[in-house]
């Protein structure tokens, strides 16, 4: 009787261990780590920000729909249109990008880049 109980216990322990391993590895599989950007690295408008707009925004935001995010127009439209200000978290460009309707239109990394670019002074660099 006792021996059976022991076997049962060992079996239970084994199941717990296997479940834990499966649990952790599946957790690993589905856990998602956002790509991090070093906020001290300079973010360049032409090389890093404009491509985000050209790929994701300027199909809608052109000559008619403000802000005009086409290459060559976007910097003026954003700065003169009052879409960027400090702190970047409060600027309309950023709040729009993280808002529910616009959020799917850019990746988290792109949003981070835009925020860092604004907080670095929104330079036309
Ligand atoms: C499918 C079309 C579409 C795309 C793509 C799009 N937008 Fe928009 N956007 C709109 C529309 C429509 C509005 C006005 C309604 C609103 O405020 O949501 C708008 C509003 C905005 C506003 C506020 C404008 C204002 O003066 O109130 C900003 C800023 C903005 N978009 C930025 C972006 C950025 C940045 C991207 C790319 C990551 C983007 N949008 C992609 C359609 C689009």
mmCIF file with all atom_site columns, C-alpha atoms and ligand atoms in Angstrom:
data_model
loop_
_atom_site.group_PDB
_atom_site.id
_atom_site.type_symbol
_atom_site.label_atom_id
_atom_site.label_alt_id
_atom_site.label_comp_id
_atom_site.label_asym_id
_atom_site.label_entity_id
_atom_site.label_seq_id
_atom_site.pdbx_PDB_ins_code
_atom_site.Cartn_x
_atom_site.Cartn_y
_atom_site.Cartn_z
_atom_site.occupancy
_atom_site.B_iso_or_equiv
_atom_site.pdbx_formal_charge
_atom_site.auth_seq_id
_atom_site.auth_comp_id
_atom_site.auth_asym_id
_atom_site.auth_atom_id
_atom_site.pdbx_PDB_model_num
ATOM   1   C  CA  . UNK A 1 1   ? 0.000  0.000  0.000   1.00 0.00 ? 1   UNK A CA  1
ATOM   2   C  CA  . UNK A 1 2   ? 2.704  2.445  1.072   1.00 0.00 ? 2   UNK A CA  1
ATOM   3   C  CA  . UNK A 1 3   ? 4.803  1.579  -1.923  1.00 0.00 ? 3   UNK A CA  1
ATOM   4   C  CA  . UNK A 1 4   ? 1.926  2.397  -4.265  1.00 0.00 ? 4   UNK A CA  1
ATOM   5   C  CA  . UNK A 1 5   ? 1.424  5.704  -2.518  1.00 0.00 ? 5   UNK A CA  1
ATOM   6   C  CA  . UNK A 1 6   ? 5.117  6.493  -2.984  1.00 0.00 ? 6   UNK A CA  1
ATOM   7   C  CA  . UNK A 1 7   ? 4.950  5.603  -6.662  1.00 0.00 ? 7   UNK A CA  1
ATOM   8   C  CA  . UNK A 1 8   ? 1.923  7.815  -7.009  1.00 0.00 ? 8   UNK A CA  1
ATOM   9   C  CA  . UNK A 1 9   ? 3.779  10.638 -5.336  1.00 0.00 ? 9   UNK A CA  1
ATOM   10  C  CA  . UNK A 1 10  ? 6.773  10.195 -7.619  1.00 0.00 ? 10  UNK A CA  1
ATOM   11  C  CA  . UNK A 1 11  ? 4.492  10.129 -10.617 1.00 0.00 ? 11  UNK A CA  1
ATOM   12  C  CA  . UNK A 1 12  ? 2.818  13.330 -9.466  1.00 0.00 ? 12  UNK A CA  1
ATOM   13  C  CA  . UNK A 1 13  ? 6.181  14.969 -8.881  1.00 0.00 ? 13  UNK A CA  1
ATOM   14  C  CA  . UNK A 1 14  ? 7.290  13.955 -12.366 1.00 0.00 ? 14  UNK A CA  1
ATOM   15  C  CA  . UNK A 1 15  ? 4.128  15.385 -13.871 1.00 0.00 ? 15  UNK A CA  1
ATOM   16  C  CA  . UNK A 1 16  ? 4.650  18.655 -12.025 1.00 0.00 ? 16  UNK A CA  1
ATOM   17  C  CA  . UNK A 1 17  ? 8.246  18.866 -13.270 1.00 0.00 ? 17  UNK A CA  1
ATOM   18  C  CA  . UNK A 1 18  ? 7.257  18.105 -16.870 1.00 0.00 ? 18  UNK A CA  1
ATOM   19  C  CA  . UNK A 1 19  ? 4.377  20.594 -16.690 1.00 0.00 ? 19  UNK A CA  1
ATOM   20  C  CA  . UNK A 1 20  ? 6.735  23.243 -15.343 1.00 0.00 ? 20  UNK A CA  1
ATOM   21  C  CA  . UNK A 1 21  ? 9.258  22.629 -18.130 1.00 0.00 ? 21  UNK A CA  1
ATOM   22  C  CA  . UNK A 1 22  ? 6.555  22.689 -20.805 1.00 0.00 ? 22  UNK A CA  1
ATOM   23  C  CA  . UNK A 1 23  ? 5.033  25.749 -19.181 1.00 0.00 ? 23  UNK A CA  1
ATOM   24  C  CA  . UNK A 1 24  ? 8.284  27.656 -19.115 1.00 0.00 ? 24  UNK A CA  1
ATOM   25  C  CA  . UNK A 1 25  ? 9.319  26.726 -22.600 1.00 0.00 ? 25  UNK A CA  1
ATOM   26  C  CA  . UNK A 1 26  ? 5.931  27.634 -24.061 1.00 0.00 ? 26  UNK A CA  1
ATOM   27  C  CA  . UNK A 1 27  ? 6.136  30.867 -22.131 1.00 0.00 ? 27  UNK A CA  1
ATOM   28  C  CA  . UNK A 1 28  ? 9.488  31.458 -23.804 1.00 0.00 ? 28  UNK A CA  1
ATOM   29  C  CA  . UNK A 1 29  ? 7.947  30.763 -27.177 1.00 0.00 ? 29  UNK A CA  1
ATOM   30  C  CA  . UNK A 1 30  ? 5.182  33.316 -26.832 1.00 0.00 ? 30  UNK A CA  1
ATOM   31  C  CA  . UNK A 1 31  ? 6.822  35.950 -24.718 1.00 0.00 ? 31  UNK A CA  1
ATOM   32  C  CA  . UNK A 1 32  ? 7.665  38.979 -26.781 1.00 0.00 ? 32  UNK A CA  1
ATOM   33  C  CA  . UNK A 1 33  ? 10.503 41.315 -26.065 1.00 0.00 ? 33  UNK A CA  1
ATOM   34  C  CA  . UNK A 1 34  ? 10.188 44.709 -27.692 1.00 0.00 ? 34  UNK A CA  1
ATOM   35  C  CA  . UNK A 1 35  ? 13.271 45.750 -29.553 1.00 0.00 ? 35  UNK A CA  1
ATOM   36  C  CA  . UNK A 1 36  ? 15.013 48.417 -27.516 1.00 0.00 ? 36  UNK A CA  1
ATOM   37  C  CA  . UNK A 1 37  ? 16.511 51.590 -28.843 1.00 0.00 ? 37  UNK A CA  1
ATOM   38  C  CA  . UNK A 1 38  ? 19.266 53.368 -27.008 1.00 0.00 ? 38  UNK A CA  1
ATOM   39  C  CA  . UNK A 1 39  ? 17.750 56.782 -26.258 1.00 0.00 ? 39  UNK A CA  1
ATOM   40  C  CA  . UNK A 1 40  ? 21.184 58.375 -26.163 1.00 0.00 ? 40  UNK A CA  1
ATOM   41  C  CA  . UNK A 1 41  ? 21.872 57.484 -29.814 1.00 0.00 ? 41  UNK A CA  1
ATOM   42  C  CA  . UNK A 1 42  ? 20.934 60.338 -32.112 1.00 0.00 ? 42  UNK A CA  1
ATOM   43  C  CA  . UNK A 1 43  ? 17.843 59.663 -34.192 1.00 0.00 ? 43  UNK A CA  1
ATOM   44  C  CA  . UNK A 1 44  ? 18.128 61.259 -37.624 1.00 0.00 ? 44  UNK A CA  1
ATOM   45  C  CA  . UNK A 1 45  ? 15.080 62.676 -39.311 1.00 0.00 ? 45  UNK A CA  1
ATOM   46  C  CA  . UNK A 1 46  ? 15.960 61.967 -42.933 1.00 0.00 ? 46  UNK A CA  1
ATOM   47  C  CA  . UNK A 1 47  ? 17.533 58.554 -42.382 1.00 0.00 ? 47  UNK A CA  1
ATOM   48  C  CA  . UNK A 1 48  ? 15.217 57.140 -39.707 1.00 0.00 ? 48  UNK A CA  1
ATOM   49  C  CA  . UNK A 1 49  ? 11.997 59.119 -39.295 1.00 0.00 ? 49  UNK A CA  1
ATOM   50  C  CA  . UNK A 1 50  ? 11.029 59.991 -42.868 1.00 0.00 ? 50  UNK A CA  1
ATOM   51  C  CA  . UNK A 1 51  ? 11.161 56.319 -43.982 1.00 0.00 ? 51  UNK A CA  1
ATOM   52  C  CA  . UNK A 1 52  ? 8.540  55.534 -41.283 1.00 0.00 ? 52  UNK A CA  1
ATOM   53  C  CA  . UNK A 1 53  ? 6.232  58.170 -42.742 1.00 0.00 ? 53  UNK A CA  1
ATOM   54  C  CA  . UNK A 1 54  ? 6.932  57.192 -46.345 1.00 0.00 ? 54  UNK A CA  1
ATOM   55  C  CA  . UNK A 1 55  ? 6.155  53.535 -45.639 1.00 0.00 ? 55  UNK A CA  1
ATOM   56  C  CA  . UNK A 1 56  ? 3.170  53.935 -43.312 1.00 0.00 ? 56  UNK A CA  1
ATOM   57  C  CA  . UNK A 1 57  ? 1.630  57.380 -43.462 1.00 0.00 ? 57  UNK A CA  1
ATOM   58  C  CA  . UNK A 1 58  ? 2.067  59.380 -46.639 1.00 0.00 ? 58  UNK A CA  1
ATOM   59  C  CA  . UNK A 1 59  ? -0.439 57.242 -48.564 1.00 0.00 ? 59  UNK A CA  1
ATOM   60  C  CA  . UNK A 1 60  ? -3.106 59.107 -46.554 1.00 0.00 ? 60  UNK A CA  1
ATOM   61  C  CA  . UNK A 1 61  ? -1.197 62.146 -45.320 1.00 0.00 ? 61  UNK A CA  1
ATOM   62  C  CA  . UNK A 1 62  ? -0.289 64.000 -48.501 1.00 0.00 ? 62  UNK A CA  1
ATOM   63  C  CA  . UNK A 1 63  ? -1.200 67.346 -49.983 1.00 0.00 ? 63  UNK A CA  1
ATOM   64  C  CA  . UNK A 1 64  ? -4.795 67.102 -48.773 1.00 0.00 ? 64  UNK A CA  1
ATOM   65  C  CA  . UNK A 1 65  ? -4.738 65.416 -45.373 1.00 0.00 ? 65  UNK A CA  1
ATOM   66  C  CA  . UNK A 1 66  ? -2.678 67.246 -42.719 1.00 0.00 ? 66  UNK A CA  1
ATOM   67  C  CA  . UNK A 1 67  ? -0.008 66.718 -41.630 1.00 0.00 ? 67  UNK A CA  1
ATOM   68  C  CA  . UNK A 1 68  ? 1.659  66.314 -45.031 1.00 0.00 ? 68  UNK A CA  1
ATOM   69  C  CA  . UNK A 1 69  ? 4.074  63.465 -44.328 1.00 0.00 ? 69  UNK A CA  1
ATOM   70  C  CA  . UNK A 1 70  ? 5.543  63.121 -47.814 1.00 0.00 ? 70  UNK A CA  1
ATOM   71  C  CA  . UNK A 1 71  ? 9.302  63.271 -48.165 1.00 0.00 ? 71  UNK A CA  1
ATOM   72  C  CA  . UNK A 1 72  ? 10.362 66.881 -48.482 1.00 0.00 ? 72  UNK A CA  1
ATOM   73  C  CA  . UNK A 1 73  ? 7.156  68.239 -46.909 1.00 0.00 ? 73  UNK A CA  1
ATOM   74  C  CA  . UNK A 1 74  ? 6.919  66.461 -43.575 1.00 0.00 ? 74  UNK A CA  1
ATOM   75  C  CA  . UNK A 1 75  ? 9.431  68.403 -41.489 1.00 0.00 ? 75  UNK A CA  1
ATOM   76  C  CA  . UNK A 1 76  ? 7.842  71.754 -42.262 1.00 0.00 ? 76  UNK A CA  1
ATOM   77  C  CA  . UNK A 1 77  ? 4.335  70.349 -41.833 1.00 0.00 ? 77  UNK A CA  1
ATOM   78  C  CA  . UNK A 1 78  ? 5.138  68.846 -38.442 1.00 0.00 ? 78  UNK A CA  1
ATOM   79  C  CA  . UNK A 1 79  ? 7.058  71.740 -36.947 1.00 0.00 ? 79  UNK A CA  1
ATOM   80  C  CA  . UNK A 1 80  ? 5.019  74.613 -38.370 1.00 0.00 ? 80  UNK A CA  1
ATOM   81  C  CA  . UNK A 1 81  ? 1.770  72.733 -37.865 1.00 0.00 ? 81  UNK A CA  1
ATOM   82  C  CA  . UNK A 1 82  ? 2.449  72.370 -34.144 1.00 0.00 ? 82  UNK A CA  1
ATOM   83  C  CA  . UNK A 1 83  ? 2.516  68.560 -34.177 1.00 0.00 ? 83  UNK A CA  1
ATOM   84  C  CA  . UNK A 1 84  ? 5.791  68.310 -32.245 1.00 0.00 ? 84  UNK A CA  1
ATOM   85  C  CA  . UNK A 1 85  ? 6.602  69.815 -28.863 1.00 0.00 ? 85  UNK A CA  1
ATOM   86  C  CA  . UNK A 1 86  ? 8.430  68.948 -25.689 1.00 0.00 ? 86  UNK A CA  1
ATOM   87  C  CA  . UNK A 1 87  ? 8.044  66.697 -23.823 1.00 0.00 ? 87  UNK A CA  1
ATOM   88  C  CA  . UNK A 1 88  ? 7.555  64.424 -26.813 1.00 0.00 ? 88  UNK A CA  1
ATOM   89  C  CA  . UNK A 1 89  ? 5.036  62.312 -24.906 1.00 0.00 ? 89  UNK A CA  1
ATOM   90  C  CA  . UNK A 1 90  ? 2.543  65.179 -25.158 1.00 0.00 ? 90  UNK A CA  1
ATOM   91  C  CA  . UNK A 1 91  ? 3.119  66.065 -28.809 1.00 0.00 ? 91  UNK A CA  1
ATOM   92  C  CA  . UNK A 1 92  ? 0.271  65.357 -31.180 1.00 0.00 ? 92  UNK A CA  1
ATOM   93  C  CA  . UNK A 1 93  ? 2.440  63.394 -33.590 1.00 0.00 ? 93  UNK A CA  1
ATOM   94  C  CA  . UNK A 1 94  ? 3.323  60.904 -30.855 1.00 0.00 ? 94  UNK A CA  1
ATOM   95  C  CA  . UNK A 1 95  ? -0.064 60.771 -29.102 1.00 0.00 ? 95  UNK A CA  1
ATOM   96  C  CA  . UNK A 1 96  ? -1.707 60.153 -32.462 1.00 0.00 ? 96  UNK A CA  1
ATOM   97  C  CA  . UNK A 1 97  ? 0.730  57.340 -33.295 1.00 0.00 ? 97  UNK A CA  1
ATOM   98  C  CA  . UNK A 1 98  ? 0.025  55.534 -30.003 1.00 0.00 ? 98  UNK A CA  1
ATOM   99  C  CA  . UNK A 1 99  ? -3.730 56.181 -30.094 1.00 0.00 ? 99  UNK A CA  1
ATOM   100 C  CA  . UNK A 1 100 ? -6.068 53.248 -30.772 1.00 0.00 ? 100 UNK A CA  1
ATOM   101 C  CA  . UNK A 1 101 ? -6.990 54.147 -34.363 1.00 0.00 ? 101 UNK A CA  1
ATOM   102 C  CA  . UNK A 1 102 ? -3.452 54.966 -35.521 1.00 0.00 ? 102 UNK A CA  1
ATOM   103 C  CA  . UNK A 1 103 ? -1.455 52.551 -33.375 1.00 0.00 ? 103 UNK A CA  1
ATOM   104 C  CA  . UNK A 1 104 ? -1.573 49.601 -35.846 1.00 0.00 ? 104 UNK A CA  1
ATOM   105 C  CA  . UNK A 1 105 ? -0.068 51.834 -38.539 1.00 0.00 ? 105 UNK A CA  1
ATOM   106 C  CA  . UNK A 1 106 ? 3.443  51.797 -37.079 1.00 0.00 ? 106 UNK A CA  1
ATOM   107 C  CA  . UNK A 1 107 ? 5.572  49.399 -35.073 1.00 0.00 ? 107 UNK A CA  1
ATOM   108 C  CA  . UNK A 1 108 ? 6.529  49.925 -31.441 1.00 0.00 ? 108 UNK A CA  1
ATOM   109 C  CA  . UNK A 1 109 ? 10.115 50.540 -32.521 1.00 0.00 ? 109 UNK A CA  1
ATOM   110 C  CA  . UNK A 1 110 ? 8.963  53.234 -34.949 1.00 0.00 ? 110 UNK A CA  1
ATOM   111 C  CA  . UNK A 1 111 ? 6.924  54.891 -32.203 1.00 0.00 ? 111 UNK A CA  1
ATOM   112 C  CA  . UNK A 1 112 ? 9.974  54.840 -29.903 1.00 0.00 ? 112 UNK A CA  1
ATOM   113 C  CA  . UNK A 1 113 ? 12.147 56.357 -32.618 1.00 0.00 ? 113 UNK A CA  1
ATOM   114 C  CA  . UNK A 1 114 ? 9.677  59.185 -33.207 1.00 0.00 ? 114 UNK A CA  1
ATOM   115 C  CA  . UNK A 1 115 ? 9.429  59.879 -29.475 1.00 0.00 ? 115 UNK A CA  1
ATOM   116 C  CA  . UNK A 1 116 ? 13.199 59.943 -29.049 1.00 0.00 ? 116 UNK A CA  1
ATOM   117 C  CA  . UNK A 1 117 ? 13.601 62.131 -32.128 1.00 0.00 ? 117 UNK A CA  1
ATOM   118 C  CA  . UNK A 1 118 ? 11.132 64.671 -30.694 1.00 0.00 ? 118 UNK A CA  1
ATOM   119 C  CA  . UNK A 1 119 ? 12.727 64.579 -27.243 1.00 0.00 ? 119 UNK A CA  1
ATOM   120 C  CA  . UNK A 1 120 ? 16.145 65.137 -28.807 1.00 0.00 ? 120 UNK A CA  1
ATOM   121 C  CA  . UNK A 1 121 ? 14.793 68.426 -30.132 1.00 0.00 ? 121 UNK A CA  1
ATOM   122 C  CA  . UNK A 1 122 ? 13.014 67.382 -33.367 1.00 0.00 ? 122 UNK A CA  1
ATOM   123 C  CA  . UNK A 1 123 ? 15.960 68.429 -35.513 1.00 0.00 ? 123 UNK A CA  1
ATOM   124 C  CA  . UNK A 1 124 ? 15.928 68.424 -39.281 1.00 0.00 ? 124 UNK A CA  1
ATOM   125 C  CA  . UNK A 1 125 ? 19.038 66.236 -39.233 1.00 0.00 ? 125 UNK A CA  1
HETATM 126 C  C1  . LIG B 2 .   ? -5.477 55.003 -43.834 1.00 0.00 ? 1   LIG B C1  1
HETATM 127 C  C2  . LIG B 2 .   ? -5.192 56.424 -43.797 1.00 0.00 ? 1   LIG B C2  1
HETATM 128 C  C3  . LIG B 2 .   ? -4.209 56.921 -42.766 1.00 0.00 ? 1   LIG B C3  1
HETATM 129 C  C4  . LIG B 2 .   ? -2.933 56.474 -42.531 1.00 0.00 ? 1   LIG B C4  1
HETATM 130 C  C5  . LIG B 2 .   ? -2.182 55.346 -43.221 1.00 0.00 ? 1   LIG B C5  1
HETATM 131 C  C6  . LIG B 2 .   ? -2.403 57.318 -41.491 1.00 0.00 ? 1   LIG B C6  1
HETATM 132 N  N1  . LIG B 2 .   ? -3.328 58.241 -41.119 1.00 0.00 ? 1   LIG B N1  1
HETATM 133 FE FE1 . LIG B 2 .   ? -3.074 59.758 -39.757 1.00 0.00 ? 1   LIG B FE1 1
HETATM 134 N  N2  . LIG B 2 .   ? -4.980 60.308 -40.009 1.00 0.00 ? 1   LIG B N2  1
HETATM 135 C  C7  . LIG B 2 .   ? -5.877 59.760 -40.904 1.00 0.00 ? 1   LIG B C7  1
HETATM 136 C  C8  . LIG B 2 .   ? -7.162 60.433 -40.769 1.00 0.00 ? 1   LIG B C8  1
HETATM 137 C  C9  . LIG B 2 .   ? -8.413 60.110 -41.559 1.00 0.00 ? 1   LIG B C9  1
HETATM 138 C  C10 . LIG B 2 .   ? -6.998 61.410 -39.767 1.00 0.00 ? 1   LIG B C10 1
HETATM 139 C  C11 . LIG B 2 .   ? -8.062 62.389 -39.223 1.00 0.00 ? 1   LIG B C11 1
HETATM 140 C  C12 . LIG B 2 .   ? -8.931 61.687 -38.232 1.00 0.00 ? 1   LIG B C12 1
HETATM 141 C  C13 . LIG B 2 .   ? -8.199 61.415 -36.956 1.00 0.00 ? 1   LIG B C13 1
HETATM 142 O  O1  . LIG B 2 .   ? -7.746 62.346 -36.287 1.00 0.00 ? 1   LIG B O1  1
HETATM 143 O  O2  . LIG B 2 .   ? -8.019 60.214 -36.649 1.00 0.00 ? 1   LIG B O2  1
HETATM 144 C  C14 . LIG B 2 .   ? -5.622 61.310 -39.312 1.00 0.00 ? 1   LIG B C14 1
HETATM 145 C  C15 . LIG B 2 .   ? -5.074 62.129 -38.356 1.00 0.00 ? 1   LIG B C15 1
HETATM 146 C  C16 . LIG B 2 .   ? -3.735 62.162 -38.040 1.00 0.00 ? 1   LIG B C16 1
HETATM 147 C  C17 . LIG B 2 .   ? -3.113 63.157 -37.190 1.00 0.00 ? 1   LIG B C17 1
HETATM 148 C  C18 . LIG B 2 .   ? -3.826 64.316 -36.525 1.00 0.00 ? 1   LIG B C18 1
HETATM 149 C  C19 . LIG B 2 .   ? -4.061 65.384 -37.576 1.00 0.00 ? 1   LIG B C19 1
HETATM 150 C  C20 . LIG B 2 .   ? -4.783 66.604 -37.040 1.00 0.00 ? 1   LIG B C20 1
HETATM 151 O  O3  . LIG B 2 .   ? -4.437 67.716 -37.488 1.00 0.00 ? 1   LIG B O3  1
HETATM 152 O  O4  . LIG B 2 .   ? -5.660 66.446 -36.192 1.00 0.00 ? 1   LIG B O4  1
HETATM 153 C  C21 . LIG B 2 .   ? -1.790 62.856 -37.130 1.00 0.00 ? 1   LIG B C21 1
HETATM 154 C  C22 . LIG B 2 .   ? -0.710 63.619 -36.377 1.00 0.00 ? 1   LIG B C22 1
HETATM 155 C  C23 . LIG B 2 .   ? -1.588 61.660 -37.914 1.00 0.00 ? 1   LIG B C23 1
HETATM 156 N  N3  . LIG B 2 .   ? -2.787 61.279 -38.459 1.00 0.00 ? 1   LIG B N3  1
HETATM 157 C  C24 . LIG B 2 .   ? -0.370 61.030 -38.091 1.00 0.00 ? 1   LIG B C24 1
HETATM 158 C  C25 . LIG B 2 .   ? -0.204 59.857 -38.807 1.00 0.00 ? 1   LIG B C25 1
HETATM 159 C  C26 . LIG B 2 .   ? 1.041  59.136 -38.861 1.00 0.00 ? 1   LIG B C26 1
HETATM 160 C  C27 . LIG B 2 .   ? 2.329  59.545 -38.174 1.00 0.00 ? 1   LIG B C27 1
HETATM 161 C  C28 . LIG B 2 .   ? 0.811  58.051 -39.649 1.00 0.00 ? 1   LIG B C28 1
HETATM 162 C  C29 . LIG B 2 .   ? 1.767  56.937 -39.983 1.00 0.00 ? 1   LIG B C29 1
HETATM 163 C  C30 . LIG B 2 .   ? 2.355  56.215 -38.880 1.00 0.00 ? 1   LIG B C30 1
HETATM 164 C  C31 . LIG B 2 .   ? -0.561 58.101 -40.100 1.00 0.00 ? 1   LIG B C31 1
HETATM 165 N  N4  . LIG B 2 .   ? -1.150 59.205 -39.553 1.00 0.00 ? 1   LIG B N4  1
HETATM 166 C  C32 . LIG B 2 .   ? -1.131 57.183 -40.966 1.00 0.00 ? 1   LIG B C32 1
HETATM 167 C  C33 . LIG B 2 .   ? -5.614 58.764 -41.810 1.00 0.00 ? 1   LIG B C33 1
HETATM 168 C  C34 . LIG B 2 .   ? -4.454 58.033 -41.865 1.00 0.00 ? 1   LIG B C34 1
#
